[in-house]
């Protein structure tokens, strides 16, 4: 009875661990969409396989104990060998899942545009106002403008580029924040009208929902006249 039970488990394990093709790091000749579908299939296969394998590991652990208690040491050793084999399989699948996640990140980063423009007209305002195509009226610390970010932005560093005017009596400092990370930079006088300047590099979390610009300090009455905000994926994204 017990040997037959072991044979049944072994048969189930053989079916559960029939591994798919190893995740590829490239897809020569394939489009980005085909590569993405391949990644999705391999991820779904791994997710579907993990549950049965874990269940079989638990069954084998229990079987090993029962056989050892019954002094069937040969059967217990066989159950142990199968358990170790399945645990090794779990470790392999875990590594494959990490490889897939890395590959998915690369595919998503490659699909990003060179610049992600956040239109001033699309901002939700708390303090500033839209006037003649610019956000002005940053008259107090805490004045803020918030944008919804495009869905599916991968985590990583993004240069925050601002196009603005700043008169000699304007200026101060600005805080840029997302779900978790924050960047602070100075807003300095522009001498030749509107200028484009890189405030710094902000790290975005995976699928960050929004980006907020907040006046941290105000020199006098207004921080700036903001014309455009752009995010540029960093070279080490």
Short mmCIF file of C-alpha atoms in Angstrom, two decimals:
data_model
loop_
_atom_site.label_atom_id
_atom_site.label_comp_id
_atom_site.label_asym_id
_atom_site.label_seq_id
_atom_site.Cartn_x
_atom_site.Cartn_y
_atom_site.Cartn_z
CA UNK A 1 0.00 0.00 0.00
CA UNK A 2 2.67 2.47 0.97
CA UNK A 3 4.91 1.80 -2.07
CA UNK A 4 1.85 2.27 -4.33
CA UNK A 5 1.14 5.60 -2.60
CA UNK A 6 4.74 6.69 -3.19
CA UNK A 7 4.48 5.76 -6.86
CA UNK A 8 1.30 7.84 -7.20
CA UNK A 9 2.98 10.88 -5.70
CA UNK A 10 6.02 10.43 -7.93
CA UNK A 11 3.76 10.32 -10.99
CA UNK A 12 2.00 13.53 -9.93
CA UNK A 13 5.34 15.20 -9.29
CA UNK A 14 6.62 14.26 -12.70
CA UNK A 15 3.59 15.96 -14.28
CA UNK A 16 3.81 19.03 -12.08
CA UNK A 17 7.47 19.62 -12.75
CA UNK A 18 7.55 19.18 -16.49
CA UNK A 19 9.43 22.45 -16.89
CA UNK A 20 8.78 24.87 -19.73
CA UNK A 21 11.52 26.33 -21.84
CA UNK A 22 13.92 28.38 -19.71
CA UNK A 23 13.12 32.11 -19.76
CA UNK A 24 15.03 33.75 -22.60
CA UNK A 25 16.93 36.98 -22.23
CA UNK A 26 16.24 37.89 -25.84
CA UNK A 27 13.78 37.20 -28.59
CA UNK A 28 15.66 37.54 -31.87
CA UNK A 29 13.41 38.59 -34.70
CA UNK A 30 10.38 39.02 -32.44
CA UNK A 31 8.42 42.20 -31.83
CA UNK A 32 8.13 43.78 -28.42
CA UNK A 33 4.52 42.59 -28.24
CA UNK A 34 5.54 38.99 -28.95
CA UNK A 35 8.26 39.19 -26.30
CA UNK A 36 5.77 40.55 -23.79
CA UNK A 37 3.28 37.76 -24.53
CA UNK A 38 6.04 35.21 -24.04
CA UNK A 39 6.91 36.72 -20.67
CA UNK A 40 3.24 36.69 -19.66
CA UNK A 41 2.88 33.01 -20.61
CA UNK A 42 6.00 31.95 -18.71
CA UNK A 43 4.95 33.93 -15.63
CA UNK A 44 1.46 32.38 -15.71
CA UNK A 45 2.99 28.90 -16.02
CA UNK A 46 5.27 29.43 -13.03
CA UNK A 47 2.45 30.85 -10.90
CA UNK A 48 0.20 27.89 -11.80
CA UNK A 49 2.97 25.41 -10.99
CA UNK A 50 4.11 26.75 -7.63
CA UNK A 51 0.95 25.78 -5.75
CA UNK A 52 0.90 22.06 -6.71
CA UNK A 53 4.63 21.68 -6.04
CA UNK A 54 4.33 23.25 -2.59
CA UNK A 55 1.41 20.95 -1.84
CA UNK A 56 3.44 17.91 -2.89
CA UNK A 57 6.36 19.01 -0.73
CA UNK A 58 4.03 19.07 2.27
CA UNK A 59 2.63 15.66 1.37
CA UNK A 60 6.11 14.20 1.03
CA UNK A 61 7.18 15.71 4.34
CA UNK A 62 4.23 14.08 6.07
CA UNK A 63 4.83 10.80 4.25
CA UNK A 64 8.49 10.80 5.24
CA UNK A 65 7.52 11.17 8.91
CA UNK A 66 4.92 8.40 8.69
CA UNK A 67 7.34 5.97 7.04
CA UNK A 68 10.10 6.77 9.51
CA UNK A 69 7.68 6.19 12.41
CA UNK A 70 6.72 2.84 10.84
CA UNK A 71 10.47 2.06 10.54
CA UNK A 72 10.19 1.83 6.79
CA UNK A 73 13.51 3.63 6.37
CA UNK A 74 13.85 2.75 2.70
CA UNK A 75 10.49 4.33 1.93
CA UNK A 76 11.30 7.31 4.14
CA UNK A 77 14.57 7.91 2.28
CA UNK A 78 12.74 7.71 -1.05
CA UNK A 79 10.16 10.25 0.15
CA UNK A 80 12.97 12.48 1.40
CA UNK A 81 14.77 12.33 -1.96
CA UNK A 82 11.58 13.33 -3.74
CA UNK A 83 10.98 16.16 -1.24
CA UNK A 84 14.49 17.55 -1.75
CA UNK A 85 14.03 17.30 -5.51
CA UNK A 86 10.82 19.30 -5.30
CA UNK A 87 12.39 21.92 -3.04
CA UNK A 88 15.19 22.31 -5.58
CA UNK A 89 12.52 22.72 -8.26
CA UNK A 90 10.91 25.49 -6.22
CA UNK A 91 14.26 27.28 -5.97
CA UNK A 92 14.71 26.96 -9.73
CA UNK A 93 11.28 28.40 -10.41
CA UNK A 94 11.96 31.24 -8.00
CA UNK A 95 15.14 32.14 -9.92
CA UNK A 96 13.26 31.95 -13.21
CA UNK A 97 10.60 34.26 -11.84
CA UNK A 98 13.27 36.81 -10.91
CA UNK A 99 14.71 36.56 -14.42
CA UNK A 100 11.27 37.13 -15.90
CA UNK A 101 10.69 40.17 -13.70
CA UNK A 102 14.01 41.63 -14.81
CA UNK A 103 13.16 40.95 -18.45
CA UNK A 104 9.70 42.51 -18.10
CA UNK A 105 11.29 45.59 -16.53
CA UNK A 106 13.66 45.91 -19.49
CA UNK A 107 10.85 45.53 -22.02
CA UNK A 108 8.75 48.18 -20.32
CA UNK A 109 11.69 50.55 -20.06
CA UNK A 110 12.45 50.08 -23.77
CA UNK A 111 8.86 51.01 -24.59
CA UNK A 112 9.08 54.34 -22.77
CA UNK A 113 9.11 57.52 -24.83
CA UNK A 114 12.22 59.67 -24.64
CA UNK A 115 10.26 62.29 -22.72
CA UNK A 116 7.04 62.02 -20.73
CA UNK A 117 5.25 65.37 -20.86
CA UNK A 118 2.94 66.47 -18.06
CA UNK A 119 0.78 69.28 -19.42
CA UNK A 120 0.20 72.21 -17.06
CA UNK A 121 -3.46 72.20 -18.10
CA UNK A 122 -3.85 68.67 -16.69
CA UNK A 123 -2.63 69.51 -13.19
CA UNK A 124 -4.83 69.47 -10.10
CA UNK A 125 -4.04 72.73 -8.31
CA UNK A 126 -3.88 73.64 -4.64
CA UNK A 127 -2.83 77.29 -4.55
CA UNK A 128 -1.34 77.99 -7.99
CA UNK A 129 -3.54 79.07 -10.90
CA UNK A 130 -3.35 78.57 -14.65
CA UNK A 131 -2.81 81.88 -16.40
CA UNK A 132 -1.79 82.41 -20.04
CA UNK A 133 -0.53 78.84 -20.37
CA UNK A 134 1.58 78.92 -17.18
CA UNK A 135 1.10 77.90 -13.56
CA UNK A 136 1.66 80.97 -11.41
CA UNK A 137 0.52 82.13 -7.98
CA UNK A 138 2.85 79.87 -5.97
CA UNK A 139 2.49 82.41 -3.18
CA UNK A 140 3.00 80.28 -0.09
CA UNK A 141 4.90 77.18 1.02
CA UNK A 142 2.67 74.18 0.44
CA UNK A 143 1.17 75.46 -2.81
CA UNK A 144 1.08 72.42 -5.06
CA UNK A 145 0.25 70.98 -8.47
CA UNK A 146 -0.42 67.27 -8.98
CA UNK A 147 -0.43 65.17 -12.15
CA UNK A 148 -1.68 61.66 -12.77
CA UNK A 149 1.18 59.60 -14.18
CA UNK A 150 0.77 57.33 -17.21
CA UNK A 151 -0.31 53.82 -16.27
CA UNK A 152 2.45 51.21 -16.19
CA UNK A 153 5.50 53.40 -15.68
CA UNK A 154 8.31 51.10 -14.53
CA UNK A 155 10.24 51.85 -11.36
CA UNK A 156 13.52 53.69 -11.78
CA UNK A 157 15.15 57.07 -12.01
CA UNK A 158 13.63 59.91 -14.03
CA UNK A 159 15.14 63.32 -14.64
CA UNK A 160 12.64 66.04 -13.73
CA UNK A 161 12.85 68.81 -16.33
CA UNK A 162 11.06 72.11 -15.77
CA UNK A 163 10.45 74.91 -18.25
CA UNK A 164 9.68 78.12 -16.39
CA UNK A 165 10.16 81.85 -15.98
CA UNK A 166 11.45 83.26 -12.73
CA UNK A 167 11.81 87.01 -12.23
CA UNK A 168 14.51 88.50 -9.95
CA UNK A 169 12.02 88.85 -7.08
CA UNK A 170 10.66 85.34 -7.55
CA UNK A 171 12.23 81.97 -6.74
CA UNK A 172 12.75 79.67 -3.79
CA UNK A 173 12.80 75.89 -3.62
CA UNK A 174 10.54 73.18 -4.99
CA UNK A 175 9.80 69.67 -3.73
CA UNK A 176 8.86 66.93 -6.21
CA UNK A 177 7.29 63.82 -4.72
CA UNK A 178 5.65 60.57 -5.74
CA UNK A 179 4.27 57.69 -3.66
CA UNK A 180 7.50 57.16 -1.73
CA UNK A 181 10.44 59.21 -2.97
CA UNK A 182 11.11 62.97 -2.92
CA UNK A 183 13.40 65.37 -4.76
CA UNK A 184 14.08 68.98 -3.72
CA UNK A 185 15.75 71.64 -5.87
CA UNK A 186 16.16 75.40 -6.18
CA UNK A 187 14.14 77.57 -8.53
CA UNK A 188 16.54 80.25 -9.71
CA UNK A 189 16.08 83.46 -11.70
CA UNK A 190 15.89 83.01 -15.47
CA UNK A 191 17.75 85.82 -17.23
CA UNK A 192 16.60 85.28 -20.82
CA UNK A 193 12.91 84.57 -20.42
CA UNK A 194 11.66 80.97 -20.19
CA UNK A 195 14.39 78.40 -19.62
CA UNK A 196 14.47 74.61 -19.42
CA UNK A 197 16.34 73.24 -16.44
CA UNK A 198 16.87 69.82 -14.89
CA UNK A 199 15.80 69.94 -11.27
CA UNK A 200 17.35 66.53 -10.53
CA UNK A 201 16.62 62.81 -10.76
CA UNK A 202 13.62 61.40 -8.92
CA UNK A 203 13.15 57.69 -8.29
CA UNK A 204 9.66 56.44 -9.10
CA UNK A 205 8.13 53.40 -7.49
CA UNK A 206 6.47 50.74 -9.66
CA UNK A 207 3.23 52.10 -11.15
CA UNK A 208 3.43 55.35 -9.17
CA UNK A 209 -0.04 56.93 -9.49
CA UNK A 210 0.85 60.61 -9.35
CA UNK A 211 3.55 63.27 -9.20
CA UNK A 212 3.28 66.41 -7.07
CA UNK A 213 5.23 69.65 -7.24
CA UNK A 214 5.09 71.59 -3.96
CA UNK A 215 6.55 74.99 -3.11
CA UNK A 216 8.96 74.38 -0.23
CA UNK A 217 10.17 77.98 0.23
CA UNK A 218 9.14 81.27 -1.42
CA UNK A 219 11.59 84.16 -1.85
CA UNK A 220 8.88 86.82 -1.88
CA UNK A 221 5.47 86.62 -3.54
CA UNK A 222 5.71 83.90 -6.18
CA UNK A 223 7.93 80.91 -6.82
CA UNK A 224 7.82 80.87 -10.63
CA UNK A 225 5.69 80.73 -13.75
CA UNK A 226 5.75 77.07 -14.73
CA UNK A 227 5.28 76.32 -18.42
CA UNK A 228 6.01 72.59 -18.70
CA UNK A 229 7.07 69.51 -16.76
CA UNK A 230 8.79 66.55 -18.37
CA UNK A 231 10.20 63.27 -17.10
CA UNK A 232 13.15 61.69 -18.89
CA UNK A 233 14.04 58.06 -18.07
CA UNK A 234 17.62 58.07 -16.83
CA UNK A 235 20.33 56.24 -18.75
CA UNK A 236 20.66 53.68 -15.92
CA UNK A 237 16.89 53.03 -15.79
#
